[in-house]
Short mmCIF file of C-alpha atoms in Angstrom, two decimals:
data_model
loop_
_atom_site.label_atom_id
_atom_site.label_comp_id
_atom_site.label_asym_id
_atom_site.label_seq_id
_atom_site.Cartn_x
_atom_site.Cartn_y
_atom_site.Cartn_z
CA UNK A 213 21.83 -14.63 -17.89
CA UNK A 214 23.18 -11.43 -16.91
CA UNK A 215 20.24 -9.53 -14.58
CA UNK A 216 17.80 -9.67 -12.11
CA UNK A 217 14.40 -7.82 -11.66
CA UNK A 218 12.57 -7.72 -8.65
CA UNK A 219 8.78 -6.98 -9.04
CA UNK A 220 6.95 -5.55 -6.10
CA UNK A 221 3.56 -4.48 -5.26
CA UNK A 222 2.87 -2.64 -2.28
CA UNK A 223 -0.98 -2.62 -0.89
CA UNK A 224 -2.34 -0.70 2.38
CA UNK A 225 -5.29 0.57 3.00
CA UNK A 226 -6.14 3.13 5.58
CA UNK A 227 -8.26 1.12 8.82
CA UNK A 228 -11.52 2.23 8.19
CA UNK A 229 -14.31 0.81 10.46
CA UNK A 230 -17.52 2.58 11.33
CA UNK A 231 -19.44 0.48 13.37
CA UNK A 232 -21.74 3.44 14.21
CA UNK A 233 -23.23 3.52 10.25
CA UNK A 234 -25.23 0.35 9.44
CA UNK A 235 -23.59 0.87 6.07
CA UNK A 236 -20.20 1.95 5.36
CA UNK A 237 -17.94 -0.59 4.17
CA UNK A 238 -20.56 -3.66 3.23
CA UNK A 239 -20.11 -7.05 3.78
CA UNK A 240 -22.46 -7.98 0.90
CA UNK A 241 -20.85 -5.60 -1.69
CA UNK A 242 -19.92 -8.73 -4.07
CA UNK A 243 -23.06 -9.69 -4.02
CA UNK A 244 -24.99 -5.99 -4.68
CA UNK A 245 -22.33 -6.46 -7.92
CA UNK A 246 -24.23 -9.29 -8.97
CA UNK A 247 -27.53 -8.08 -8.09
CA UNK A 248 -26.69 -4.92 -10.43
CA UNK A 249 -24.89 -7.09 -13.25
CA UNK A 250 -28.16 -9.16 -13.53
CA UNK A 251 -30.04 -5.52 -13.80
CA UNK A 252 -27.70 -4.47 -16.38
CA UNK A 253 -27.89 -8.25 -18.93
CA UNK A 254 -31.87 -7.40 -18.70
CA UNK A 255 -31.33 -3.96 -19.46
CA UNK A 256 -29.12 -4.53 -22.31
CA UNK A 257 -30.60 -7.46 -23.71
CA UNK A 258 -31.43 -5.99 -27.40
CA UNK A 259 -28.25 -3.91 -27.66
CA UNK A 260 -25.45 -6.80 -28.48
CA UNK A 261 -22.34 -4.62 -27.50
CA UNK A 262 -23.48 -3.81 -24.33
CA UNK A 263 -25.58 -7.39 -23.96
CA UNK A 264 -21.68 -8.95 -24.29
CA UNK A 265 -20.29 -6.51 -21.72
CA UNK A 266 -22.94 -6.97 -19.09
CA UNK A 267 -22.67 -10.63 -19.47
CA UNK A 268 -18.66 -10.15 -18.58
CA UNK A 269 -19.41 -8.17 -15.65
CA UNK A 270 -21.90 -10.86 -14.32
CA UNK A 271 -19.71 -13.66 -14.52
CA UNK A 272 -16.56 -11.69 -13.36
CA UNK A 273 -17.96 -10.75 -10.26
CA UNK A 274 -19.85 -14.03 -9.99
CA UNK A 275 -16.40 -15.58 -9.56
CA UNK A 276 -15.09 -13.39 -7.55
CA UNK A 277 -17.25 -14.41 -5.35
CA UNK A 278 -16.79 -17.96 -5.68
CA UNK A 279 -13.08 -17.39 -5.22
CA UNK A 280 -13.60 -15.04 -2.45
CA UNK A 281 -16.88 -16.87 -0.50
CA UNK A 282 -16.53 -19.99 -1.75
CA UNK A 283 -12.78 -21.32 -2.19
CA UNK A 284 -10.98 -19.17 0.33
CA UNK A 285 -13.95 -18.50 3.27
CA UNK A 286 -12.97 -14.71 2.91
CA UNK A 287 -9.36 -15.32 4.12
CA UNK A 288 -7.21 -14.10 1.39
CA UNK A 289 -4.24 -13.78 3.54
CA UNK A 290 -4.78 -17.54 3.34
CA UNK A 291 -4.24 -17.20 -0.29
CA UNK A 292 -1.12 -15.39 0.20
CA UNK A 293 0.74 -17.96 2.44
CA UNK A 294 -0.26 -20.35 0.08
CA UNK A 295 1.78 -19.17 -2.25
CA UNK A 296 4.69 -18.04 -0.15
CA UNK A 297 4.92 -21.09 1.21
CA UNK A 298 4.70 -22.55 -2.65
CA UNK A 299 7.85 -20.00 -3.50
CA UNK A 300 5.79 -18.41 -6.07
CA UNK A 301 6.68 -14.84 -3.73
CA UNK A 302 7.98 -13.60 -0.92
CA UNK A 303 5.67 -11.28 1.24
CA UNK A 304 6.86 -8.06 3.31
CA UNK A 305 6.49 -6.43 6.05
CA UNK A 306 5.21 -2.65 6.25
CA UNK A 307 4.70 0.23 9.53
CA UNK A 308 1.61 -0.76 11.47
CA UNK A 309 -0.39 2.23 10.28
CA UNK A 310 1.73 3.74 7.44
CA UNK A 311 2.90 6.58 9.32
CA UNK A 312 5.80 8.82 7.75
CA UNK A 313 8.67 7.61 9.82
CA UNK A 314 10.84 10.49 9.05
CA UNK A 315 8.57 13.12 10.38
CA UNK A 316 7.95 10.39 13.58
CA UNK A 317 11.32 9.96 14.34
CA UNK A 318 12.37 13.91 13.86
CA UNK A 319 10.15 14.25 17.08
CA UNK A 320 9.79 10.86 18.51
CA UNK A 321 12.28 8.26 17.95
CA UNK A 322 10.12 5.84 20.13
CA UNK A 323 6.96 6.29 18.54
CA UNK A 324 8.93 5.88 14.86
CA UNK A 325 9.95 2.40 16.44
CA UNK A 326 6.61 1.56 17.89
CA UNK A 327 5.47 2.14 14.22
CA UNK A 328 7.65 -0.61 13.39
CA UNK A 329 8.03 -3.19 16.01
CA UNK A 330 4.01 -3.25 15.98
CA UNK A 331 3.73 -3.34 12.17
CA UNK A 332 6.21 -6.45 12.17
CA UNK A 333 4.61 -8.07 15.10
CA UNK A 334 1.26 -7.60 13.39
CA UNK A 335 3.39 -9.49 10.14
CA UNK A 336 4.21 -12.16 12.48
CA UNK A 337 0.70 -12.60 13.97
CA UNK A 338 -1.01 -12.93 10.35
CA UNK A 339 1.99 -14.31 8.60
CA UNK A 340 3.52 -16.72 11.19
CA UNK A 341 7.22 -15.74 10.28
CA UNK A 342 9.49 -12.51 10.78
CA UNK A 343 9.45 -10.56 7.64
CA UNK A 344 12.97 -10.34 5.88
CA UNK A 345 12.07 -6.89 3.65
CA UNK A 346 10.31 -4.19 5.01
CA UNK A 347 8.40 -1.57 2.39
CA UNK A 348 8.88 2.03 4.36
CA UNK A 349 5.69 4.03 4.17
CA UNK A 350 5.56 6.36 0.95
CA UNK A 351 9.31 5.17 0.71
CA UNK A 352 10.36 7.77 2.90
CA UNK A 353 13.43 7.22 4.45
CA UNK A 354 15.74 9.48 6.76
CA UNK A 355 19.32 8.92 8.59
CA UNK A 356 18.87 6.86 11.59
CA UNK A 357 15.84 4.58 10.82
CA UNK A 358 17.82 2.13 9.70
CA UNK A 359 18.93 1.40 13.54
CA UNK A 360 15.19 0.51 14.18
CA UNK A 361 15.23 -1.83 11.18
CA UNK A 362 17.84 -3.38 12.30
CA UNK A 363 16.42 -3.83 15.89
CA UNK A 364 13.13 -4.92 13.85
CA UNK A 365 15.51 -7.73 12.00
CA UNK A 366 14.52 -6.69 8.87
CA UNK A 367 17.25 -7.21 6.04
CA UNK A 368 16.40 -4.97 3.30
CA UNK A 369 13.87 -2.58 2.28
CA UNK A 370 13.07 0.07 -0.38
CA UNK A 371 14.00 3.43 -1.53
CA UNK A 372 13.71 6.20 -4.39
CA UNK A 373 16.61 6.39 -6.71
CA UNK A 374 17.76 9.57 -5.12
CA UNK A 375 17.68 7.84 -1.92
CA UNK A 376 20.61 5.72 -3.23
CA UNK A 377 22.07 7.94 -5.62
CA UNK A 378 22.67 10.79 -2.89
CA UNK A 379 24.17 8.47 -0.20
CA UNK A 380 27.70 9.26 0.88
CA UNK A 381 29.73 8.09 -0.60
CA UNK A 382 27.89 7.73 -3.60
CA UNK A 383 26.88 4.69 -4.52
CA UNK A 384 29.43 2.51 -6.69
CA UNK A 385 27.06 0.89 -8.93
CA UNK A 386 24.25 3.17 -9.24
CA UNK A 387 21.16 2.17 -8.34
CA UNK A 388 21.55 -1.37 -9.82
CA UNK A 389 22.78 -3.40 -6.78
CA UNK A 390 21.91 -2.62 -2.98
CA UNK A 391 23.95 -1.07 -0.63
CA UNK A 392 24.20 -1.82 3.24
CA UNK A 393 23.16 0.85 5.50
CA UNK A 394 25.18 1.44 8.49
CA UNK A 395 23.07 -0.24 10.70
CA UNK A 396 22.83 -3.46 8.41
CA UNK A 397 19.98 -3.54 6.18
CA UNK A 398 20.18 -3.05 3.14
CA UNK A 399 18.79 -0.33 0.59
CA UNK A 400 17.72 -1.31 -2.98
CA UNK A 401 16.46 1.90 -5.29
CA UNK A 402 13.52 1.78 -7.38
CA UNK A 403 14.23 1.89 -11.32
CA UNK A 404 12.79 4.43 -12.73
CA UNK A 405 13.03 3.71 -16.24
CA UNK A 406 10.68 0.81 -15.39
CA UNK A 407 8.39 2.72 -13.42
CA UNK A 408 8.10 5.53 -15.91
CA UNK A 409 7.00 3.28 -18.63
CA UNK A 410 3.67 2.19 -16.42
CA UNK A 411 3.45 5.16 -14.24
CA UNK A 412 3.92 7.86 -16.69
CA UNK A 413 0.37 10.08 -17.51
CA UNK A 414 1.64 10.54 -20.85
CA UNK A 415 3.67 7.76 -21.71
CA UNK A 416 2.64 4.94 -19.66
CA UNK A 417 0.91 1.95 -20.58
CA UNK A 418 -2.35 2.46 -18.47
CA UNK A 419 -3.11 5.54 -21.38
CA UNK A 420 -3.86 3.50 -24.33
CA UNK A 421 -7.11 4.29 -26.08
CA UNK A 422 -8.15 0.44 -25.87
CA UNK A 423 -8.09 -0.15 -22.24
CA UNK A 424 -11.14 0.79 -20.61
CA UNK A 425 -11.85 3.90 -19.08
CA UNK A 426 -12.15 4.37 -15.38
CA UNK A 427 -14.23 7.38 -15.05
CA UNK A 428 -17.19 6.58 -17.06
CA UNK A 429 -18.87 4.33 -14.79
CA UNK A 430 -23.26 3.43 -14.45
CA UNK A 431 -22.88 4.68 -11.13
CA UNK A 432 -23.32 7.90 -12.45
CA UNK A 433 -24.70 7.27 -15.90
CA UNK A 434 -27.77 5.90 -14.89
CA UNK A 435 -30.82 6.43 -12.87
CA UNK A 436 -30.72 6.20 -9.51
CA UNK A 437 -33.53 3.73 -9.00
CA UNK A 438 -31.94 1.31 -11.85
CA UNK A 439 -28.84 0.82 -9.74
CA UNK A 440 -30.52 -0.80 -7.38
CA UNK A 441 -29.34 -1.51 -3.22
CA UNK A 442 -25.46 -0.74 -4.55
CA UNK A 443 -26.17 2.82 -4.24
CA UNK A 444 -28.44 3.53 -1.40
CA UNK A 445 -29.49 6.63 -3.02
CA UNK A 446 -25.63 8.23 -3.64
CA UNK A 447 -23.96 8.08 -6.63
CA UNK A 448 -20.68 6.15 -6.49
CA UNK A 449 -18.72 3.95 -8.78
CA UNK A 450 -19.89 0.39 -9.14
CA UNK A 451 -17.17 -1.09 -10.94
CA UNK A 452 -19.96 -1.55 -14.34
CA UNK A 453 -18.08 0.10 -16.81
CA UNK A 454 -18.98 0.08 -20.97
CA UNK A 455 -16.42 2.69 -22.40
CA UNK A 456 -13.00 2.61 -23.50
CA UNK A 457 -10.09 5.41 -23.03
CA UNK A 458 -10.35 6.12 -27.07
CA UNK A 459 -8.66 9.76 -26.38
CA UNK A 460 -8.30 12.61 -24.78
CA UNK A 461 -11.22 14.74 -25.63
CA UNK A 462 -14.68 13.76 -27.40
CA UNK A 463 -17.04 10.73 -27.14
CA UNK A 464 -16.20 7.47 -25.56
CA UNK A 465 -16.59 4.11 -27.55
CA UNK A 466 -17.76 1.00 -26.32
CA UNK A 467 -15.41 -1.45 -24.29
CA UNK A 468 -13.47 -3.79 -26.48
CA UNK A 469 -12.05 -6.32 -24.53
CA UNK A 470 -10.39 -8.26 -27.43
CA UNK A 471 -8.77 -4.81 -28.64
CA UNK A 472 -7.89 -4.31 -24.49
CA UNK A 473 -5.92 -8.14 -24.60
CA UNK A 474 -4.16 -6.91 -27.61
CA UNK A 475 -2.82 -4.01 -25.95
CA UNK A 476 -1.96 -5.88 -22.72
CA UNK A 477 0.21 -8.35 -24.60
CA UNK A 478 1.74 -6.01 -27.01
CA UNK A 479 2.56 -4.01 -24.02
CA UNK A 480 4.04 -6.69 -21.59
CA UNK A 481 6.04 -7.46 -24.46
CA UNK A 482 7.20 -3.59 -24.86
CA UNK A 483 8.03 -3.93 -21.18
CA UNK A 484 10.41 -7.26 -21.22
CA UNK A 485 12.16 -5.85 -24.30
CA UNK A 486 13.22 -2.55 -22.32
CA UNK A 487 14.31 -4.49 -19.73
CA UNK A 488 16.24 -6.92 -21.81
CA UNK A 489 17.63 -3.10 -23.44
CA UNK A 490 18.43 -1.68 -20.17
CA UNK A 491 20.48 -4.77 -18.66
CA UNK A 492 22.53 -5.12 -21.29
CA UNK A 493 23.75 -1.69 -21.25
CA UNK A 494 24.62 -2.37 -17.83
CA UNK A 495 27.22 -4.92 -18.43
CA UNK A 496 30.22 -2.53 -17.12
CA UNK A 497 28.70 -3.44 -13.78
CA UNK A 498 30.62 -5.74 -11.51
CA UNK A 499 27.99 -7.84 -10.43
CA UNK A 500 24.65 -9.41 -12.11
CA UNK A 501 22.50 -5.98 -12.07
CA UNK A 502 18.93 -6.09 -10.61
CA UNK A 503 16.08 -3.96 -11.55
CA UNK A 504 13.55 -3.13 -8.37
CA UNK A 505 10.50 -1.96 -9.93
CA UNK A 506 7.77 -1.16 -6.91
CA UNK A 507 4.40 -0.23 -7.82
CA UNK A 508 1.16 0.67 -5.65
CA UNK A 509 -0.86 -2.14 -6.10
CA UNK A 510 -4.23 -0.34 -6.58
CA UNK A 511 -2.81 0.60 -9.90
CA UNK A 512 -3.66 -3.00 -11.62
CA UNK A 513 -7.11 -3.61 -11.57
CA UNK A 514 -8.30 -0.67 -9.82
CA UNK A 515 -6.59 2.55 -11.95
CA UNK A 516 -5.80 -0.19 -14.75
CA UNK A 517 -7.99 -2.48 -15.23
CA UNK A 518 -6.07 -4.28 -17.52
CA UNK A 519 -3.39 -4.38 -14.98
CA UNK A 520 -3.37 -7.76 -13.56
CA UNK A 521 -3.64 -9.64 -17.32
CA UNK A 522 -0.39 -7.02 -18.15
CA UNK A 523 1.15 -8.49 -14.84
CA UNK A 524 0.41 -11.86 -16.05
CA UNK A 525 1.58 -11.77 -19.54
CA UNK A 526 4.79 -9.78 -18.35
CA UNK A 527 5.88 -12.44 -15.78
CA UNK A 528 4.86 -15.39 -18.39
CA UNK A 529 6.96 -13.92 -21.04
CA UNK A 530 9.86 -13.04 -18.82
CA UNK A 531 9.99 -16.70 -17.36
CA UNK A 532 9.85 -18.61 -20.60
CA UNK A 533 10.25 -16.15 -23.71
CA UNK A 534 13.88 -14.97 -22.72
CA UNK A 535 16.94 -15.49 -20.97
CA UNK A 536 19.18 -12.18 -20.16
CA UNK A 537 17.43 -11.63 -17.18
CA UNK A 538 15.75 -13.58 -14.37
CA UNK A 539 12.69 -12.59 -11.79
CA UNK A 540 13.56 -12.87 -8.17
CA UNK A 541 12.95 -11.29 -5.12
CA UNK A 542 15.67 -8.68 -3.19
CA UNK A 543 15.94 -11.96 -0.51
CA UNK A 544 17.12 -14.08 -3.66
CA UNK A 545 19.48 -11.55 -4.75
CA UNK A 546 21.14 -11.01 -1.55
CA UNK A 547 21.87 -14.60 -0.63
CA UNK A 548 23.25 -14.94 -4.26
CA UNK A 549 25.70 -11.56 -4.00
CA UNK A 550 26.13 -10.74 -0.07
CA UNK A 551 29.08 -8.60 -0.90
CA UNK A 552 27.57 -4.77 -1.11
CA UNK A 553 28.80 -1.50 -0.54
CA UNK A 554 28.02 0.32 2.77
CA UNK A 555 26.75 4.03 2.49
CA UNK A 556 24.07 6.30 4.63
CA UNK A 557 21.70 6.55 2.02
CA UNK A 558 20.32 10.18 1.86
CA UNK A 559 16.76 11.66 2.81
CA UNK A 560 14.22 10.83 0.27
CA UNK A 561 10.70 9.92 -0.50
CA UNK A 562 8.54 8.73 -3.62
CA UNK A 563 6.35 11.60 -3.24
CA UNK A 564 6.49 14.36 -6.23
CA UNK A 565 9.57 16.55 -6.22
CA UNK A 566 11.02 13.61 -4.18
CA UNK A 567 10.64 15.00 -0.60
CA UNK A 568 8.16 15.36 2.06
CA UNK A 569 6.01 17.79 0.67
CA UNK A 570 3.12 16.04 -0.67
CA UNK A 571 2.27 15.23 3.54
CA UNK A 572 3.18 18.75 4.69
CA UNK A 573 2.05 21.59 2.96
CA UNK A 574 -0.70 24.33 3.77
CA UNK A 575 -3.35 21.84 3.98
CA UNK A 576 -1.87 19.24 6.48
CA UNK A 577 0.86 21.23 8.45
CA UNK A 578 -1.28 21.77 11.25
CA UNK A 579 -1.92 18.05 12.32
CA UNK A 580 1.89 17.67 12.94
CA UNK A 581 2.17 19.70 16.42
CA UNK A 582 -0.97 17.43 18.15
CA UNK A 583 0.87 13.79 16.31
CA UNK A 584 4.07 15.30 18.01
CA UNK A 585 2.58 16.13 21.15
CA UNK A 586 0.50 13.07 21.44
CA UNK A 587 3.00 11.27 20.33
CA UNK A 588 5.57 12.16 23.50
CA UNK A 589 2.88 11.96 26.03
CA UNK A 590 2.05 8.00 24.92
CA UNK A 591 6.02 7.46 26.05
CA UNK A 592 5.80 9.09 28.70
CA UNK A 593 2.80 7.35 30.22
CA UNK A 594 4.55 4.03 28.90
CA UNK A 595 7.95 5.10 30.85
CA UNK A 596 5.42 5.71 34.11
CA UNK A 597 3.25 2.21 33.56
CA UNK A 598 5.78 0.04 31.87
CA UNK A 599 5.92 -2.18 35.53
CA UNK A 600 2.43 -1.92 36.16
CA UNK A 601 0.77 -5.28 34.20
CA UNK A 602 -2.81 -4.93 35.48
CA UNK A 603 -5.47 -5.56 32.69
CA UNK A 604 -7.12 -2.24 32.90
CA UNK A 605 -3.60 -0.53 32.24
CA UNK A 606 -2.83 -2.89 29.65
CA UNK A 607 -6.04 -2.01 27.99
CA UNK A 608 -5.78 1.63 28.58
CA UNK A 609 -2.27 2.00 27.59
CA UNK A 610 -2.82 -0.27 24.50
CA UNK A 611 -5.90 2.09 22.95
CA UNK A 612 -3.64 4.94 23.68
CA UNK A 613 -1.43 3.46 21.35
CA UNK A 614 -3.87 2.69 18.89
CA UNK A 615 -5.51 6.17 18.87
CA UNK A 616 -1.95 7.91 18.08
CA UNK A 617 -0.91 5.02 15.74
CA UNK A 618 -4.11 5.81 13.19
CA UNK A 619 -4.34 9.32 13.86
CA UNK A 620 -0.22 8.95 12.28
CA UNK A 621 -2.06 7.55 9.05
CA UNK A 622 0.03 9.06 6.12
CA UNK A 623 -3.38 8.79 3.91
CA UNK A 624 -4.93 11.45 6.57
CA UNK A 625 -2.17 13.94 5.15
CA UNK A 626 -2.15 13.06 1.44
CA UNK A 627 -5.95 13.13 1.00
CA UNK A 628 -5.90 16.67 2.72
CA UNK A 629 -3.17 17.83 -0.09
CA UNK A 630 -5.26 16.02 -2.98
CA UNK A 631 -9.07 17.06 -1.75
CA UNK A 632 -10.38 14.02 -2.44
CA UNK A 633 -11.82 13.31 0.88
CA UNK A 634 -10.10 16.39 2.75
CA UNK A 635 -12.95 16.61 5.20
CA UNK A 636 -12.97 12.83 6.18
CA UNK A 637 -9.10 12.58 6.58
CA UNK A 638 -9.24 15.69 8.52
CA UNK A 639 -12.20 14.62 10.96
CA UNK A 640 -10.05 11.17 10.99
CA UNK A 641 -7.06 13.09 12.45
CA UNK A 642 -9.24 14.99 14.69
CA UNK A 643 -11.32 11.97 16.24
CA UNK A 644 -7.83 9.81 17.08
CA UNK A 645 -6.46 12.78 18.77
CA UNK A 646 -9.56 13.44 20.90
CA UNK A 647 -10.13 9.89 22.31
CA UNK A 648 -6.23 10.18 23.14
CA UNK A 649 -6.30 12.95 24.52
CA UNK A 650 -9.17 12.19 26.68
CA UNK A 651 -8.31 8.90 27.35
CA UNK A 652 -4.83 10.28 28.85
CA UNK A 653 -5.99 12.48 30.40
CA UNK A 654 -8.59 10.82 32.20
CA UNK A 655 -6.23 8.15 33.32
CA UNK A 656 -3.23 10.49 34.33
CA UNK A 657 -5.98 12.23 36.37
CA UNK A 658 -7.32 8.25 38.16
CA UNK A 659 -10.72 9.36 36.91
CA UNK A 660 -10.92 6.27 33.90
CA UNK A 661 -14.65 6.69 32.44
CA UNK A 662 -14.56 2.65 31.51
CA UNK A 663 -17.66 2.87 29.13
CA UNK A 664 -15.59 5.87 27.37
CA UNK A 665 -12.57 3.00 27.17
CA UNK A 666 -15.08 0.44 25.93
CA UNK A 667 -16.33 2.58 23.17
CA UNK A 668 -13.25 3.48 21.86
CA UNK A 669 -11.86 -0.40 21.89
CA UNK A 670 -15.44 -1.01 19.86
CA UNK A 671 -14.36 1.76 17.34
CA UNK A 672 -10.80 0.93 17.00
CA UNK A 673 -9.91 -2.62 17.42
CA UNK A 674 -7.09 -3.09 15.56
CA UNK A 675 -4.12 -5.03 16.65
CA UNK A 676 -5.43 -7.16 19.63
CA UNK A 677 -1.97 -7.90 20.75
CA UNK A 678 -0.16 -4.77 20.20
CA UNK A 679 2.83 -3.63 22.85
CA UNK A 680 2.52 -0.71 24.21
CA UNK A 681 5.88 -0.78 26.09
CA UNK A 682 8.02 -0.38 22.30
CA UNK A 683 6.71 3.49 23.36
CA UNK A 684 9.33 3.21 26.27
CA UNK A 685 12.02 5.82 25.92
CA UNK A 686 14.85 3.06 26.26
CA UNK A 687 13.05 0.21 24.70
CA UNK A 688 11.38 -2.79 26.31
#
């Protein structure tokens, strides 16, 4: 066996929570599936292709609710120690709110480390153990954080290929074996061979004619009144699909989903012979290569639907149909080769181009003044209050930090650049700023309007135990 390959799927979501709506983000939405399945087998009852494929979607989403309801009482973080704890994978650690650290730090080194002290603490509540690798939001690294990982414990983390490949000195092996920051942890590059072959709009995988097609949808092919309480009178996706890719212009067949498994196997083999390819040209290396291949985890099953089977078939085939290469995890490979190379990887992101454009251009630039501002006033009320332990500081200074750790929110400044939901991210950004601002300024004044505290703990209740004092200019 002469490599390694390290899959890894990175999730977050933005914290969205509108308590004010009745309906926003339903607690029932599993079961409006099923309610609009069973619409669609009646529908379709004398038309066999789409009788089959409204079947499918009733019992998919009829176990996913047994597996979510019914076997796991909603907890799927449950799930996920499960397996952790089984070996089957090794779960990391991210930034509390998946704020750019590079653009934090450049301004305010504290709040960067409040970012991630309270996004490992939050791994450590949830998790009940210190995470070992650490994904950095968007992959966005920049000289210096790696002094807060190391204060954070974390052991390794993630960067672009350029990251690595522009360090100094440059790196000895490429981007096929980490290298040790400075600091300590260590940097391992994505491959971008892999990622090309799934992320790739004209070559990747997700493109095939047979897989099904994500924008044709009943949400919007439909009547209104068919779809039933899913749609509350707005047209939306519903996740009831009937039409496959087929091509790039002209009329959509039907879903296959025998032609889909075809492609999903033919294709995870595709994928474990380029890797078998690419290792062995890679034998001039000194050590056992490793391939790091990170991918946003909304891509399989969301994007792709196909996704998950192809990450099935993929690990299945690498585990038992081969033997030049292994699957571990960047943990793994580090206990097995703890000798590395030590550079200061360079300034880098996954974004497009590679830098920090996609979160600062004409559409977003104007947030980062108030994040920058807000952001110096939280440490200095922390440096003023950091002795003071009443409750009502506590809970003022820890909404303070909540209101400037979501307004930070990388998604706020991406969905601005992509106008998708420019409006929303931008009254996001707005909102966090205001109750910070208010709620500073009301308690640097000693006039504290409680009920305005209460309301915004009822909006924005995330992290229940979060410490304010990692805002403190020289740490706790």
């Amino acid at each position: 066996m002469s490599g390694h390959l390290a899959l890894i799927l990175h999730a977050h979501l933005p914290f969205v929570r509108h308590p004010e709506h009745e309906h926003f983000l339903e607690e029932d939405h599993l079961d409006l599936l099923i309610d609009l399945a069973l619409r669609e087998r009646k529908r379709n009852r004398n038309q066999p292709e789409l009788a089959e494929l409204s079947e499918f979607y009733f019992e998919l989403f009829s176990a996913s609710r047994r597996f979510f309801v019914d076997e796991w009482k909603g907890d799927l973080l449950a799930a996920f120690r499960q397996l952790r704890d089984a070996g089957a994978l090794e779960i990391i650690g991210c930034a509390a709110t998946h704020g750019l650290l590079p653009l934090i730090q450049q301004q305010s080194p504290a709040a960067a480390r409040a970012q991630l002290l309270i996004g490992r603490d939050a791994h450590v509540d949830l998790f009940q153990a210190d995470p070992t690798g650490l994904w950095l939001p968007e992959c966005a690294y920049a000289p210096g954080l790696d002094t807060i990982l190391q204060e954070a414990n974390i052991r390794w983390f993630v960067l672009d290929a350029h990251g690595l490949l522009f360090g100094n000195p440059q790196p000895q092996r490429a981007i096929y074996a980490p290298c040790y920051t400075r600091a300590g942890p260590a940097a391992f590059a994505r491959d971008r061979d892999s990622s090309r072959q799934v992320w790739s709009a004209e070559e990747g995988y997700p493109g095939d004619p047979a897989y099904r097609e994500f924008y044709r949808d009943v949400g919007f092919d439909l009547p209104l009144e068919h779809l039933g309480p899913i749609a509350r009178g707005v047209r939306k996706f519903s996740g009831v699909k009937y039409h496959r890719i087929t091509g790039r212009k002209g009329e959509k067949q039907f879903y296959d989903r025998a032609a889909a498994e075809k492609a999903a196997d033919a294709h995870a083999t595709h994928f474990v012979e380029q890797r078998r390819a690419q290792l062995g040209q890679l034998a001039a290396v000194d050590v056992d290569p490793i391939l790091v291949v990170p991918f946003d985890a909304e891509l399989f099953g969301h994007w792709w639907f196909e996704g998950p089977r192809f990450l099935e078939l993929f690990i299945r085939k690498a585990a038992f149909d081969q033997r030049e290469f292994r699957l571990t995890t960047p943990s793994e490979y580090l206990a097995m080769h703890p000798t590395q190379q030590t550079i200061e990887p360079g300034a880098s992101t996954w974004g497009d181009k590679g830098h920090l454009e996609v979160w600062i251009d004409k559409n977003s630039s104007w947030i980062y003044p108030h994040l920058h501002a807000a952001a110096q006033r939280m440490t200095n009320v922390a440096n003023t209050q950091k002795n003071d332990s009443s409750e009502l500081n506590d809970r003022v200074l820890k909404q303070l930090a909540r209101e400037l750790l979501l307004a930070q929110a990388s998604d706020w400044a991406f969905l601005m650049r992509t106008g998708t939901a420019r409006e929303y991210a931008s009254k996001r950004t707005i909102d966090h700023l205001a109750r910070f601002n208010k709620l500073h300024d009301q308690f640097a004044a000693g006039q504290l309007n409680e009920k305005f505290l209460a309301d915004c703990e009822w909006r924005d209740n995330l992290f229940p135990n979060l410490n304010w004092r990692y805002y403190c200019s020289g740490g706790l």
